[in-house]
PDB file of C-alpha atoms in Angstrom:
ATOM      1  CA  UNK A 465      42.177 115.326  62.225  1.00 52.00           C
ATOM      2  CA  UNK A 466      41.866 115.310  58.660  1.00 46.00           C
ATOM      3  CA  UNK A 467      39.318 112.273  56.932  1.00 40.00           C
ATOM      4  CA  UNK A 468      39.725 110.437  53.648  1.00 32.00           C
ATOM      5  CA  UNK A 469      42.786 111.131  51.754  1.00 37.00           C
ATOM      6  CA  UNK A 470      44.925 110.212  49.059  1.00 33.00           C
ATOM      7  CA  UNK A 471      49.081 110.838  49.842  1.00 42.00           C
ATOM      8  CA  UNK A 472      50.545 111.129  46.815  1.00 39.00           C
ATOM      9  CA  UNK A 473      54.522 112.172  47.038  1.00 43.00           C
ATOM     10  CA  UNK A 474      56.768 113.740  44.558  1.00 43.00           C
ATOM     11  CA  UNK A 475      58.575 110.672  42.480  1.00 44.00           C
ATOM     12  CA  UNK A 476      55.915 107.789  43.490  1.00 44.00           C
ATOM     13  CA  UNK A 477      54.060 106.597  40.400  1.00 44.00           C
ATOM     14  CA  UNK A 478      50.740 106.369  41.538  1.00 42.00           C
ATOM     15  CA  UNK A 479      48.864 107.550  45.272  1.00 41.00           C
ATOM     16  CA  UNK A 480      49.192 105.463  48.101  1.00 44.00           C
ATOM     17  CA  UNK A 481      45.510 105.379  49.559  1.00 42.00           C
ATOM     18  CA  UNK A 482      45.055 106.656  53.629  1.00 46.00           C
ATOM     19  CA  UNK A 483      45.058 103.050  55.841  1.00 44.00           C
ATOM     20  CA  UNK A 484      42.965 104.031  58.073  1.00 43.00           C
ATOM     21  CA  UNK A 485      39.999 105.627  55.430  1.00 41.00           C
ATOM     22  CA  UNK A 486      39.091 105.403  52.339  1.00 37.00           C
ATOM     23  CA  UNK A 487      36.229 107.125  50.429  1.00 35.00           C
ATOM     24  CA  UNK A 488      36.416 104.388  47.636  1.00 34.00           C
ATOM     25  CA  UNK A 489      36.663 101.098  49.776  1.00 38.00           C
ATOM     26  CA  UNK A 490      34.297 102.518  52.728  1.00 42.00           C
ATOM     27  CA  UNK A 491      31.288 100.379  52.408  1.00 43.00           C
ATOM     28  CA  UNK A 492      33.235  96.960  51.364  1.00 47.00           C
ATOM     29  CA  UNK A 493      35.674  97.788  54.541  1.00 58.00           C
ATOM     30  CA  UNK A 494      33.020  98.616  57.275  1.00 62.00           C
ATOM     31  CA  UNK A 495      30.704  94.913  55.789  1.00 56.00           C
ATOM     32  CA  UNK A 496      34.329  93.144  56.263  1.00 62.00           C
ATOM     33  CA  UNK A 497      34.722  94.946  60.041  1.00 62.00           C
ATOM     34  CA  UNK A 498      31.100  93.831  60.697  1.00 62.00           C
ATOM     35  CA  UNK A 499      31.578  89.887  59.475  1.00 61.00           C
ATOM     36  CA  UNK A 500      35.034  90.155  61.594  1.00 65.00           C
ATOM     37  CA  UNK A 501      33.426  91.123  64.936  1.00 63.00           C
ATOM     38  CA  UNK A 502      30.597  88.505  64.455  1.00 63.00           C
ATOM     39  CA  UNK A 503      33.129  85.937  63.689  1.00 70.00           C
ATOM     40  CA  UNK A 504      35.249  86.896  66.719  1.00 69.00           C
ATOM     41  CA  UNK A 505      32.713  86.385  68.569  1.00 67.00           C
ATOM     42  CA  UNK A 506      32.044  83.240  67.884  1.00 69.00           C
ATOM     43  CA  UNK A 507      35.804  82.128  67.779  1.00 73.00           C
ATOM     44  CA  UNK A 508      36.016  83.462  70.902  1.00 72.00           C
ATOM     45  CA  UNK A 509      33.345  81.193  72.409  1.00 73.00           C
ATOM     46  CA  UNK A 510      34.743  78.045  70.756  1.00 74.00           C
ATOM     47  CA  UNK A 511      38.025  78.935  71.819  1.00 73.00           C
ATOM     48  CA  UNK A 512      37.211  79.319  75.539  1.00 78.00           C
ATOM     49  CA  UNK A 513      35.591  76.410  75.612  1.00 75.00           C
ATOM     50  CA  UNK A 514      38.525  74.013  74.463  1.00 76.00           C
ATOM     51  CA  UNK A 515      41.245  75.650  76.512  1.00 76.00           C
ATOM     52  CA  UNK A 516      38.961  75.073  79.556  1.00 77.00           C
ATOM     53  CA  UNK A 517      38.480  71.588  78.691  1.00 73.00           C
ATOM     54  CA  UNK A 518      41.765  70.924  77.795  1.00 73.00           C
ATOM     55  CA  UNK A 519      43.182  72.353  80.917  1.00 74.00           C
ATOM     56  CA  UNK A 520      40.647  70.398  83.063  1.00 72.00           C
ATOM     57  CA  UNK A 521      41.957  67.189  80.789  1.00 70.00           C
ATOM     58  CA  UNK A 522      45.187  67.798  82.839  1.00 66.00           C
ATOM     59  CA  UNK A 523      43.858  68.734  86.323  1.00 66.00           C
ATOM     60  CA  UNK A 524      42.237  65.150  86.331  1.00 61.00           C
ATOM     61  CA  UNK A 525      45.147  63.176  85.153  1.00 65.00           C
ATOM     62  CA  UNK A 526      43.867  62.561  81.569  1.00 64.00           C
ATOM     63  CA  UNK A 527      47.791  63.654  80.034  1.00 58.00           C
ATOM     64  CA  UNK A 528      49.750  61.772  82.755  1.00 65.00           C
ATOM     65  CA  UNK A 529      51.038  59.368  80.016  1.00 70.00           C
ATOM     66  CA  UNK A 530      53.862  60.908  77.901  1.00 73.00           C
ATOM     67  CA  UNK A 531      52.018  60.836  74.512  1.00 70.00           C
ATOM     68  CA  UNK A 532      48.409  61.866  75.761  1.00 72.00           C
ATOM     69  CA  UNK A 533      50.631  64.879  77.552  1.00 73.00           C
ATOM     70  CA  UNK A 534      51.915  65.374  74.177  1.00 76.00           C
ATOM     71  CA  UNK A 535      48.744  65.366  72.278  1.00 73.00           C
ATOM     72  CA  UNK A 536      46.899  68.101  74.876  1.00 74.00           C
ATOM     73  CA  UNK A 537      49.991  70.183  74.576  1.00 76.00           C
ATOM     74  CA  UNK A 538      49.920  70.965  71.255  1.00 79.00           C
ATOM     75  CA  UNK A 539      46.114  71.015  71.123  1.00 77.00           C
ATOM     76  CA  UNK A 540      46.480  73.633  73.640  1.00 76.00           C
ATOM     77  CA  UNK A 541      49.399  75.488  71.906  1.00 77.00           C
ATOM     78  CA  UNK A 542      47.492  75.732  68.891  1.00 76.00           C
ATOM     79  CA  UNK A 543      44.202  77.277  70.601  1.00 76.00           C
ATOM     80  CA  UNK A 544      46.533  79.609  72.214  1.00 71.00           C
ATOM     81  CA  UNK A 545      47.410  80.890  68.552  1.00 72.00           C
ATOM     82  CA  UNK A 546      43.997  81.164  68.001  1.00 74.00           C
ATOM     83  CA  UNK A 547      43.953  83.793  70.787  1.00 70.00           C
ATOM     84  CA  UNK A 548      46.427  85.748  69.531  1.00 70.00           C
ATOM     85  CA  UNK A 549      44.742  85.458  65.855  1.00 70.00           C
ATOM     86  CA  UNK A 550      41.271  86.458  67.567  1.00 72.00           C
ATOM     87  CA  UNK A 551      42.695  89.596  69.284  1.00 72.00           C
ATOM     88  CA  UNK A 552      44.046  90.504  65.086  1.00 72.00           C
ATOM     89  CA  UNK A 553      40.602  90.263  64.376  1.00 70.00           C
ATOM     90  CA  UNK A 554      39.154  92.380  67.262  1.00 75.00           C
ATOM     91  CA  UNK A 555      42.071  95.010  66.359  1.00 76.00           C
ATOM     92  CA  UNK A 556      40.982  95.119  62.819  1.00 71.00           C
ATOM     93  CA  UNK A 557      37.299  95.345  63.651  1.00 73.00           C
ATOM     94  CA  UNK A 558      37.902  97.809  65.961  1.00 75.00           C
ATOM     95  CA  UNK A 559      36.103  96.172  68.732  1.00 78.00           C
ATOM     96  CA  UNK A 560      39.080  95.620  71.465  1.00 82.00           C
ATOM     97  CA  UNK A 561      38.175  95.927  75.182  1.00 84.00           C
ATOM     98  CA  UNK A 562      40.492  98.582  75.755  1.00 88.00           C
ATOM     99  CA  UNK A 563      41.736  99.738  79.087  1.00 92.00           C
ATOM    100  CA  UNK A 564      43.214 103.583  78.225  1.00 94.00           C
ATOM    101  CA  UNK A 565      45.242 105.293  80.388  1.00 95.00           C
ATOM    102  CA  UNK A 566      47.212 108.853  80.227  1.00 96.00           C
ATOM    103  CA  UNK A 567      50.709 107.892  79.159  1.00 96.00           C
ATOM    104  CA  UNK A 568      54.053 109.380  77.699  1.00 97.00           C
ATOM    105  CA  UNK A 569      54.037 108.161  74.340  1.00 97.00           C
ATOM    106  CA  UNK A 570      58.072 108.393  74.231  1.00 97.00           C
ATOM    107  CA  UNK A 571      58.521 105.924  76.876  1.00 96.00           C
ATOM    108  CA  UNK A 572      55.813 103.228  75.090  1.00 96.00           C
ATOM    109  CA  UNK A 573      57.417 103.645  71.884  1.00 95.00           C
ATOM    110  CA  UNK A 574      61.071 103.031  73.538  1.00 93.00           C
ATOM    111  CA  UNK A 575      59.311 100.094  75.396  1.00 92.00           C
ATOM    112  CA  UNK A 576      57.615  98.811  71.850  1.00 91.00           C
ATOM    113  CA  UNK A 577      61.170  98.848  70.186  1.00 88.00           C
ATOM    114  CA  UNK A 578      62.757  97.263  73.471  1.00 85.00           C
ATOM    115  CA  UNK A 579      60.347  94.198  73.249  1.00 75.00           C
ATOM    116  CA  UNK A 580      60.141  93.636  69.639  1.00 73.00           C
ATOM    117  CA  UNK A 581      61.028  90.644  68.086  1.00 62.00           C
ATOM    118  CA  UNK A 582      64.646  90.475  67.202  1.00 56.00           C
ATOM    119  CA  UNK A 583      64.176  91.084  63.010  1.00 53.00           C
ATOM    120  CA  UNK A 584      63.961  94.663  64.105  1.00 64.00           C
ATOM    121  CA  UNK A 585      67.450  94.963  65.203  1.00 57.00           C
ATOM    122  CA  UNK A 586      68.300  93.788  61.614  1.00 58.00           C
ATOM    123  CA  UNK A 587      68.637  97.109  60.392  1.00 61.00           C
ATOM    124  CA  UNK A 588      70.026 100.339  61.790  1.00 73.00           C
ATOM    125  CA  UNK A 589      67.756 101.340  64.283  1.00 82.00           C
ATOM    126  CA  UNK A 590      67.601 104.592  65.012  1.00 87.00           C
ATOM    127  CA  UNK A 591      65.491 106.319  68.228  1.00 91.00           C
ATOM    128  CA  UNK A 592      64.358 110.375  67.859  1.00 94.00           C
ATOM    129  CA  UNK A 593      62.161 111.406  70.539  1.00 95.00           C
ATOM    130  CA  UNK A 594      60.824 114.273  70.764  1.00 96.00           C
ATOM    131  CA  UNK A 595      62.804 116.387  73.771  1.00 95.00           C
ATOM    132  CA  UNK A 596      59.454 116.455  75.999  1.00 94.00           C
ATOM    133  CA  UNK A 597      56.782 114.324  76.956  1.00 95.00           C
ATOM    134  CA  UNK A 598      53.580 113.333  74.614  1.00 96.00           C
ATOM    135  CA  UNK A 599      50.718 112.670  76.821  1.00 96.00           C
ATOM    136  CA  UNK A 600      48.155 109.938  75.435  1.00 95.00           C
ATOM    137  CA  UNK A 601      45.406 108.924  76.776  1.00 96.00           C
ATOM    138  CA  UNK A 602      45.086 105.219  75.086  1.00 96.00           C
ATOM    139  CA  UNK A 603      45.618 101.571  76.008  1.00 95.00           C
ATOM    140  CA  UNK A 604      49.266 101.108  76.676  1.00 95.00           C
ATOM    141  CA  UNK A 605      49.874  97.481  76.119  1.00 92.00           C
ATOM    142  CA  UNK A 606      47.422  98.015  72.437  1.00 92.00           C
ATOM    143  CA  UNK A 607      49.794 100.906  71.360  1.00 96.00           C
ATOM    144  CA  UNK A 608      53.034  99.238  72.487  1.00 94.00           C
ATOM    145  CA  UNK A 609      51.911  96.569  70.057  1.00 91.00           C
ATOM    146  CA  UNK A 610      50.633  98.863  67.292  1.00 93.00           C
ATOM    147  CA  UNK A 611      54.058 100.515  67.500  1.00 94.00           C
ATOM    148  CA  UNK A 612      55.751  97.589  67.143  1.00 91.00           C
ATOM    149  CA  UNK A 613      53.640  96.097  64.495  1.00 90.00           C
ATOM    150  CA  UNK A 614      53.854  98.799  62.665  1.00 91.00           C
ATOM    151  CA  UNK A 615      57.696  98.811  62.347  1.00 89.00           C
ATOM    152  CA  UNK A 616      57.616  95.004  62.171  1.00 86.00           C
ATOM    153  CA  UNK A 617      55.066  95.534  59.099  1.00 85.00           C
ATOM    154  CA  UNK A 618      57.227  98.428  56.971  1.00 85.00           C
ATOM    155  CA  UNK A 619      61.033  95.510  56.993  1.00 81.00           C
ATOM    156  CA  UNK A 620      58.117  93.020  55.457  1.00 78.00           C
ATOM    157  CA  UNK A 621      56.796  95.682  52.923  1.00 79.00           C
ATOM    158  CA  UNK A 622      61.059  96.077  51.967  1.00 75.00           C
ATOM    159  CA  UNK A 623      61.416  92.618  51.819  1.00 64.00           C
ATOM    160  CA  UNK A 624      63.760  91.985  54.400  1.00 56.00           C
ATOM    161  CA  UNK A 625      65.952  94.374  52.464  1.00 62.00           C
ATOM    162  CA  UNK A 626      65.506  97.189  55.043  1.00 63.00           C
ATOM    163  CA  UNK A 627      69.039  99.455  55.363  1.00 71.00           C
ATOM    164  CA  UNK A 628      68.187 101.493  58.011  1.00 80.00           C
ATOM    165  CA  UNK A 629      64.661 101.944  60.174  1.00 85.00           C
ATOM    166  CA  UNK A 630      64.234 105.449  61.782  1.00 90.00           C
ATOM    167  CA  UNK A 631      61.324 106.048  64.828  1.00 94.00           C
ATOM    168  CA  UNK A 632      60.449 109.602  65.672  1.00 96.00           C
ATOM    169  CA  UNK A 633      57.740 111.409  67.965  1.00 97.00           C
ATOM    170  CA  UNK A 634      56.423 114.400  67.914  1.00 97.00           C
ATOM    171  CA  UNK A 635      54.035 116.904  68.877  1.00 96.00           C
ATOM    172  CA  UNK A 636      52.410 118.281  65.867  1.00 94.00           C
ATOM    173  CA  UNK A 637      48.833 120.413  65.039  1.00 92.00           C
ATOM    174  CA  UNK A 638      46.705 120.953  62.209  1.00 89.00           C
ATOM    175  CA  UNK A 639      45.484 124.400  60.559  1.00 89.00           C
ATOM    176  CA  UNK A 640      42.453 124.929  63.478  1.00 91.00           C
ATOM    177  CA  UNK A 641      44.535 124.178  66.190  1.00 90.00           C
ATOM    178  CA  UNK A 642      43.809 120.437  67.133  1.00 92.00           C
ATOM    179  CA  UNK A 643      46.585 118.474  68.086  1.00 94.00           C
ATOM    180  CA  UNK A 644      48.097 115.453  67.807  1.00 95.00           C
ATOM    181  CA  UNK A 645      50.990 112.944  68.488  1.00 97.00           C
ATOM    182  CA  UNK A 646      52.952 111.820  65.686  1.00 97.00           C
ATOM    183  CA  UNK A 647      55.253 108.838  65.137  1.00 97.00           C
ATOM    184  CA  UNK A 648      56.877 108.278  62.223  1.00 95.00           C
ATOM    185  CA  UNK A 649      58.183 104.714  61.163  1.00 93.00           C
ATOM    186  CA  UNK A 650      60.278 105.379  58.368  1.00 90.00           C
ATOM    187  CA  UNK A 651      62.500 102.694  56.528  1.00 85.00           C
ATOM    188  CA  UNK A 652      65.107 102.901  53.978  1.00 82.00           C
ATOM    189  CA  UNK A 653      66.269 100.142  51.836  1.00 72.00           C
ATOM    190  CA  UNK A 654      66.855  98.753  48.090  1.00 68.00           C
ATOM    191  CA  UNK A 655      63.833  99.179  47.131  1.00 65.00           C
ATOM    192  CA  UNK A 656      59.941  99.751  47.973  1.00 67.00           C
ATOM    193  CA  UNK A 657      57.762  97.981  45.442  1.00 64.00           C
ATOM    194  CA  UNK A 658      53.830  99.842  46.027  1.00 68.00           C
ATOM    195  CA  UNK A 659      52.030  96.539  45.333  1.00 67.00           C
ATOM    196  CA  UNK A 660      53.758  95.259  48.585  1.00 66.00           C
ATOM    197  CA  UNK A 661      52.749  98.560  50.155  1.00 70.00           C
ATOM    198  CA  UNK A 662      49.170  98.327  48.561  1.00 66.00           C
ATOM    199  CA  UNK A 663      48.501  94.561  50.383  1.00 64.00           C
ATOM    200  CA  UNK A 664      50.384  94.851  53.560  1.00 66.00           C
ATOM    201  CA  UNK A 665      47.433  97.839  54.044  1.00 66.00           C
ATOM    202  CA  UNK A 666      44.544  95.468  53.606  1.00 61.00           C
ATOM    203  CA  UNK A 667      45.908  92.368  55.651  1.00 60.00           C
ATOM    204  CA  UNK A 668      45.302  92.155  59.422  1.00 56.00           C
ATOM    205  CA  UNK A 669      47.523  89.252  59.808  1.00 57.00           C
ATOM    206  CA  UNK A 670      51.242  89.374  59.692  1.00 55.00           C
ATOM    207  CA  UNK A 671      51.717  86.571  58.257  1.00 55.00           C
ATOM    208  CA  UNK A 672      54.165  85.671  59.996  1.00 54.00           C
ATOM    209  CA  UNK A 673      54.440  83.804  63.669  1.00 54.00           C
ATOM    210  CA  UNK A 674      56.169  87.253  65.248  1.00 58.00           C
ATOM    211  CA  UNK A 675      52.894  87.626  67.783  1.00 67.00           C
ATOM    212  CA  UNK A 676      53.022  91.005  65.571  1.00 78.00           C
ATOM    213  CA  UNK A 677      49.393  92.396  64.339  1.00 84.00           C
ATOM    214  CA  UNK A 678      49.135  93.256  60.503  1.00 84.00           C
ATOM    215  CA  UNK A 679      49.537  97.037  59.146  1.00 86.00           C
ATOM    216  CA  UNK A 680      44.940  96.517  58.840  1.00 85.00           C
ATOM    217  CA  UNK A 681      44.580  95.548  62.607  1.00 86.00           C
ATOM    218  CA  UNK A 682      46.917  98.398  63.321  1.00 90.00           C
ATOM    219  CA  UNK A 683      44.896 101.005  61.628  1.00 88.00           C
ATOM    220  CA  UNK A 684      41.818  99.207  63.557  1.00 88.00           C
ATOM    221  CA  UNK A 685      42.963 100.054  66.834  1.00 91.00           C
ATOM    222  CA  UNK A 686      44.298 103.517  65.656  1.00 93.00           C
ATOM    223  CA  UNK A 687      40.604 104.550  64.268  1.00 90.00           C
ATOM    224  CA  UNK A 688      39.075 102.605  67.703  1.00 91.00           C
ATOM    225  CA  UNK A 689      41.470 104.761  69.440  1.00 94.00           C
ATOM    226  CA  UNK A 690      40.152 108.183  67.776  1.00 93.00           C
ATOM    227  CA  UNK A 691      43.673 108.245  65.376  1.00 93.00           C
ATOM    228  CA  UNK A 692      44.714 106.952  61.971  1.00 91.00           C
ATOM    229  CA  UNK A 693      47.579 104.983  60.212  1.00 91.00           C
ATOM    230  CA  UNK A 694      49.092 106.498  56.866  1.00 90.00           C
ATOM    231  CA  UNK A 695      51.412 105.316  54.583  1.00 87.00           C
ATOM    232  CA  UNK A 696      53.139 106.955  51.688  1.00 84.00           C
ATOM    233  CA  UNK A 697      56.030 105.560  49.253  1.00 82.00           C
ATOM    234  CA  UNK A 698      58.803 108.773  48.872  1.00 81.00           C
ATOM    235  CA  UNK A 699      61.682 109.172  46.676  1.00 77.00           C
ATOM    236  CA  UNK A 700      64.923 107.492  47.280  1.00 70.00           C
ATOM    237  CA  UNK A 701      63.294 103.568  48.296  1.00 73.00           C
ATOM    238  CA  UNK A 702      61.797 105.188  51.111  1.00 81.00           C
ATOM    239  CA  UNK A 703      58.956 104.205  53.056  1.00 86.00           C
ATOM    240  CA  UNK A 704      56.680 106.154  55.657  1.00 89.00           C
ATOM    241  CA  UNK A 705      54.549 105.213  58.061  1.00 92.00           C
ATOM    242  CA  UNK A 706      53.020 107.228  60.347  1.00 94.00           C
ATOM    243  CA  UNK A 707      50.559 107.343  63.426  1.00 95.00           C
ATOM    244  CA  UNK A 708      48.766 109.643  64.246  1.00 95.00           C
ATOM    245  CA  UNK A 709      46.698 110.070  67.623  1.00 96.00           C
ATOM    246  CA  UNK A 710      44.578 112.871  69.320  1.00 94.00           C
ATOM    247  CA  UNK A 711      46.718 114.591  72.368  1.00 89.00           C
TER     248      UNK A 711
END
């Protein structure tokens, strides 16, 4: 698979950088990786500890009132979010614990579409798979959410002014013969403004409270997963993302 690139396309004013790698933030990104597994860590271990103590709060009796039951409630819904924000930041550091297994990558992606939350039935969906099965070997609930994430991430780069969202698959190779399953994400609309493009790349976090992962803690998993996330701006407000993953 091909390593640090620029994509530049015919009509864009200026490159979009590769996601996934970049010769010119490199250093800067792998410091940032490093500080986000240490903190995970960490977050992790605080995290664990006040679920558990908040669940044994109700096992003794502590929330039978109606407002203590309250209180514990949302103190627990709250450190639930943290979960879900720690698992961003073990996606973007590339330090999941994943559990791969060989899988067709048509029937996650369908799934990942299927499950999504409901702004991606805003636009015109549209489904292209590729007539026969991509084995992966990866972590199937991971890439279900990358998948989604991903599509979830280029209607937020339109700004909600997505016409029509296409997902394809396919079985592609490079010049010495490696190969590799493709899917593009590719979303038409009004108009795709690259300094929208530019930070969605750089933020793990959404942003948003979809339970999506940001376009950064998608590429983590990608690269943690031996692929890479690119993005490109093309003529005619159109936006491409694609992932890219060894077969």
């Amino acid at each position: 698979m091909p390593g640090n690139e620029l994509v530049k396309c015919p009509g864009a004013d200026r490159p979009v950088t590769d996601l996934a790698q970049s010769d010119v933030a490199a250093s800067p990104c792998k410091a940032v990786k490093a500080l986000a597994g240490v903190i995970v860590h960490e977050l992790n271990n605080i995290l664990t500890a006040a679920i558990g103590n908040l669940s044994l709060l109700n096992d003794v009796g502590f929330a039978d009132t109606e407002a203590a039951a309250q209180i514990v409630g949302e103190v627990l819904a709250a450190s639930r979010r943290g979960v879900s924000l720690s698992e961003e930041l073990e996606a973007f550091a590339s330090q999941l614990r994943l559990e791969p297994e060989t899988v067709d990558a048509n029937r996650l992606v369908q799934q990942a579409l299927a499950r999504s939350p409901d702004r991606l039935r805003g636009p015109a969906v549209q489904l292209r798979l590729a007539p026969v099965q991509l084995p992966l070997h990866i972590d199937p609930v991971r890439f279900r959410m990358a998948v989604a994430s991903a599509a979830s991430g280029a209607i937020r780069i339109m700004s909600k002014q997505a016409d029509c969202l296409s997902v394809e698959t396919a079985a592609v190779a490079d010049a010495d013969g490696n190969r590799f399953v493709q899917i593009s994400i590719v979303c038409d609309g009004e108009a795709v403004h690259e300094d929208a493009v530019a930070d969605a790349l750089v933020n793990f976090h959404s942003g948003a409270r979809t339970g999506m992962w940001g376009l950064a803690s998608v590429a983590g998993f990608l690269t943690q997963s031996g692929g890479r996330l690119r993005a490109r701006v093309e003529p005619a407000s159109r936006l491409r993302l694609t992932i890219e993953l060894p077969a």
